Coordinates of C-alpha atoms in Angstrom, one line a residue:
M1 CA 22.1 4.3 -57.8
S2 CA 21.5 3.2 -54.1
D3 CA 20.0 0.1 -53.1
T4 CA 15.9 0.8 -52.2
Y5 CA 15.4 -1.9 -49.2
R6 CA 12.9 -2.9 -48.0
L7 CA 11.3 -3.6 -44.4
P8 CA 9.3 -7.0 -43.9
T9 CA 5.9 -6.9 -43.0
P10 CA 5.6 -7.4 -39.3
E11 CA 4.2 -9.3 -37.7
L12 CA 3.0 -10.5 -34.0
P13 CA 4.4 -12.9 -32.5
P14 CA 7.5 -12.6 -35.2
P15 CA 8.5 -15.9 -36.7
G16 CA 9.7 -18.8 -35.5
L17 CA 7.7 -17.9 -31.3
R18 CA 4.8 -18.6 -29.7
S19 CA 2.9 -16.1 -28.0
A20 CA 3.1 -16.0 -24.1
E21 CA 0.6 -16.9 -21.9
I22 CA 0.6 -14.8 -18.9
P23 CA -2.1 -17.2 -15.8
N24 CA -4.3 -15.3 -14.4
F25 CA -4.9 -16.1 -11.1
G26 CA -7.2 -14.4 -9.7
P27 CA -7.8 -12.4 -6.6
V28 CA -7.6 -14.8 -3.5
I29 CA -10.3 -13.6 -0.9
V30 CA -10.1 -15.0 2.7
P31 CA -12.7 -14.4 3.6
P32 CA -14.0 -15.6 0.5
F33 CA -17.5 -13.2 -0.4
V34 CA -20.2 -14.4 -0.1
D35 CA -22.7 -11.7 -2.1
V36 CA -21.2 -12.5 -5.4
P37 CA -20.1 -15.8 -7.4
E38 CA -17.0 -17.5 -7.1
F39 CA -13.9 -16.1 -9.2
S40 CA -12.5 -20.2 -10.0
Q41 CA -15.5 -21.1 -12.5
Y42 CA -13.9 -17.6 -15.4
L43 CA -10.7 -18.6 -15.2
T44 CA -9.1 -21.1 -16.8
P45 CA -6.0 -23.4 -15.6
A46 CA -2.4 -22.6 -15.5
D47 CA 0.2 -25.2 -14.7
T48 CA 2.1 -23.8 -11.5
S49 CA 5.9 -24.7 -10.5
P50 CA 7.3 -23.0 -7.1
V51 CA 9.7 -20.7 -7.8
E52 CA 13.2 -19.9 -5.4
F53 CA 13.5 -16.2 -4.1
E54 CA 15.2 -14.1 -1.3
T55 CA 14.0 -12.0 0.7
L56 CA 16.0 -8.8 1.1
E57 CA 16.9 -6.5 3.8
P58 CA 15.2 -2.8 4.6
R59 CA 17.2 -0.5 2.6
V60 CA 17.0 1.7 5.6
T61 CA 16.6 0.1 8.4
D62 CA 14.0 1.8 11.7
E63 CA 17.3 3.0 13.2
S64 CA 17.5 4.4 10.3
R65 CA 14.2 5.7 9.9
Q66 CA 13.1 7.0 13.9
Q67 CA 17.5 8.9 13.0
A68 CA 16.2 10.2 9.4
V69 CA 13.4 12.0 11.2
D70 CA 14.9 13.6 14.2
V71 CA 17.5 14.7 11.5
A72 CA 14.6 15.8 9.2
L73 CA 12.4 18.3 12.0
A74 CA 15.8 19.4 13.7
S75 CA 16.4 21.4 10.8
D76 CA 16.4 24.7 10.7
R77 CA 15.6 24.4 6.7
T78 CA 11.7 21.7 7.3
S79 CA 11.2 23.5 9.9
G80 CA 10.8 27.2 8.5
R81 CA 9.0 25.7 6.2
L82 CA 5.9 24.4 8.9
E83 CA 6.4 27.0 11.0
G84 CA 3.2 27.3 12.6
K85 CA 1.5 24.8 10.2
R86 CA -0.2 21.4 11.0
Y87 CA 1.3 18.7 9.9
A88 CA 2.8 14.6 10.5
V89 CA 4.9 12.4 9.1
L90 CA 3.4 10.1 6.9
E91 CA 6.3 8.0 5.8
V92 CA 9.9 7.2 6.0
G93 CA 10.9 6.1 2.6
T94 CA 14.7 6.5 0.2
R95 CA 15.6 8.1 -3.1
S96 CA 18.5 7.1 -5.2
L97 CA 20.9 10.1 -5.6
D98 CA 23.1 8.3 -7.7
R99 CA 23.6 4.9 -8.6
Q100 CA 26.1 3.3 -4.7
T101 CA 23.6 4.4 -2.6
D102 CA 20.0 5.7 -1.4
H103 CA 19.5 8.5 1.0
P104 CA 16.0 8.3 3.7
L105 CA 13.2 10.3 2.5
V106 CA 10.9 11.7 5.2
I107 CA 7.5 12.5 3.6
I108 CA 6.0 15.1 6.3
Y109 CA 2.6 16.2 5.2
N110 CA 1.4 20.0 5.2
Y111 CA -2.4 20.4 6.4
T112 CA -3.0 23.1 6.3
D113 CA -1.9 24.1 3.7
D114 CA -2.2 20.8 1.8
E115 CA 1.4 20.3 0.8
V116 CA 3.8 17.8 0.8
V117 CA 7.5 18.1 2.7
E118 CA 9.8 16.4 0.9
V119 CA 13.3 16.2 3.0
T120 CA 16.5 13.9 1.4
I121 CA 18.7 13.0 4.3
D122 CA 22.3 13.1 4.6
Q123 CA 23.7 9.7 6.5
V124 CA 26.6 10.5 6.4
R125 CA 26.7 14.1 7.1
R126 CA 23.2 13.7 9.4
A127 CA 21.5 16.2 7.7
V128 CA 19.0 17.7 5.2
H129 CA 20.0 17.5 2.0
E130 CA 17.6 18.7 0.0
V131 CA 14.1 19.9 0.9
T132 CA 11.2 20.1 -1.5
V133 CA 7.5 21.0 -1.5
E134 CA 5.6 18.9 -3.8
N135 CA 1.9 18.7 -4.3
Y136 CA 0.5 15.0 -4.8
Q137 CA -2.0 12.6 -1.6
P138 CA 0.8 9.9 -0.3
P139 CA -1.4 7.5 0.1
L140 CA -3.5 6.8 3.8
T141 CA -1.6 6.0 6.5
D142 CA -2.9 3.6 9.6
S143 CA -2.1 6.8 12.3
E144 CA -4.4 8.3 9.7
H145 CA -7.1 5.6 9.0
S146 CA -7.0 5.3 13.0
Q147 CA -7.4 9.5 12.7
A148 CA -10.7 9.1 10.2
L149 CA -12.5 6.7 12.3
E150 CA -12.0 8.7 15.4
L151 CA -13.9 11.3 13.8
V152 CA -16.7 9.2 12.1
R153 CA -17.1 7.9 15.6
D154 CA -17.6 11.3 17.3
G155 CA -20.2 12.0 15.1
N156 CA -22.3 10.1 15.8
Q157 CA -23.7 9.8 12.4
L158 CA -23.2 5.9 11.7
T159 CA -23.1 4.9 15.3
E160 CA -25.8 5.3 16.3
S161 CA -27.6 3.1 13.2
D162 CA -25.3 0.3 14.8
V163 CA -22.6 0.3 11.6
D164 CA -18.9 -1.9 13.1
L165 CA -16.9 1.5 12.7
S166 CA -14.0 -2.1 13.8
T167 CA -14.8 -3.1 10.1
G168 CA -13.6 0.3 8.5
V169 CA -11.3 0.6 5.5
G170 CA -10.0 3.7 3.5
L171 CA -8.1 5.1 1.2
I172 CA -7.1 9.1 0.0
V173 CA -9.5 10.4 -2.6
E174 CA -9.3 13.5 -4.4
D175 CA -12.5 16.0 -4.9
V176 CA -11.5 17.2 -8.5
N177 CA -14.2 20.3 -8.4
L178 CA -12.1 23.7 -8.7
R179 CA -14.9 25.6 -7.1
S180 CA -14.8 23.4 -4.9
P181 CA -14.1 24.7 -0.5
R182 CA -12.6 21.7 -0.4
Y183 CA -10.3 20.8 -3.7
G184 CA -6.7 19.7 -2.9
H185 CA -7.3 18.8 0.8
R186 CA -7.1 15.0 2.8
L187 CA -9.8 13.1 1.5
V188 CA -10.4 9.7 3.8
D189 CA -13.1 7.8 2.0
L190 CA -13.7 5.0 4.3
R191 CA -16.3 2.5 4.0
F192 CA -17.8 -0.4 6.6
G193 CA -19.2 -3.6 6.7
P194 CA -18.3 -8.2 7.2
E195 CA -15.3 -8.6 5.3
N196 CA -16.7 -11.3 3.0
Q197 CA -18.8 -8.8 1.3
Y198 CA -17.8 -7.7 -1.6
L199 CA -20.6 -5.0 -1.3
P200 CA -20.1 -2.0 2.0
T201 CA -23.5 -1.5 3.8
A202 CA -22.0 2.2 4.7
F203 CA -19.7 5.1 3.8
A204 CA -17.8 8.0 5.7
I205 CA -16.4 10.5 3.9
V206 CA -13.6 12.6 6.5
D207 CA -11.8 15.5 5.7
L208 CA -8.3 15.8 7.8
S209 CA -7.5 19.0 6.5
D210 CA -10.2 20.6 8.1
Q211 CA -10.6 18.0 11.0
E212 CA -14.2 17.2 9.9
V213 CA -16.9 14.6 8.8
V214 CA -18.0 15.6 4.8
R215 CA -20.5 13.0 4.7
T216 CA -22.2 9.5 5.9
G217 CA -24.4 7.6 4.4
F218 CA -25.7 4.0 3.6
V219 CA -25.0 2.3 0.8
S220 CA -27.7 -0.8 -0.5
Q221 CA -27.2 -4.1 -2.2
E222 CA -27.6 -2.8 -5.6
G223 CA -23.7 -0.3 -5.4
G224 CA -25.9 2.5 -5.0
A225 CA -25.0 5.3 -2.0
S226 CA -28.0 7.4 0.1

């Protein structure tokens, strides 16, 4: 005859413990928006206290980053993927192949084929360790942001309407329509308007793969695009 064990009825939180409350500090907006209510009125005040922290040095130095780019672009393994293509180095990050070592990771975007070429660098040997091709959209870089703004500026679609293009902020968006000619392209959604307003006043969709402005328009104060 075997004993029968019955698990206790689960309780949340467990007996003797109190549910932890995570304070919501709300967004920090500088300058504050003039077209929306103050967020703090919706938040429960929370007691806070300063904590000590340590600033960590970058795992890959600026010198190592540039060296990684030079090694990546000089390699036949990389150039074979990029020959005849229009491309740009977007970022140099790190990739951990073991627990002790971080290797520089050079991220290159191929605008011709809309592919990401990732090059892992062996810093000790100063050679390419691995080259892979991926299909995803990395975050927008400063240089791409400037390029997208320049395409909008050259098109005159918004400048003729006195839109201040210097206020433009952007992010990468994707066309999810498989039949769209822009499916998989490097698309930037730019929004323009005063910094102290929540709603933008104008927008532009820019295709960096085809180097053209797809669409521009104005945003009503109710949030609709025109």
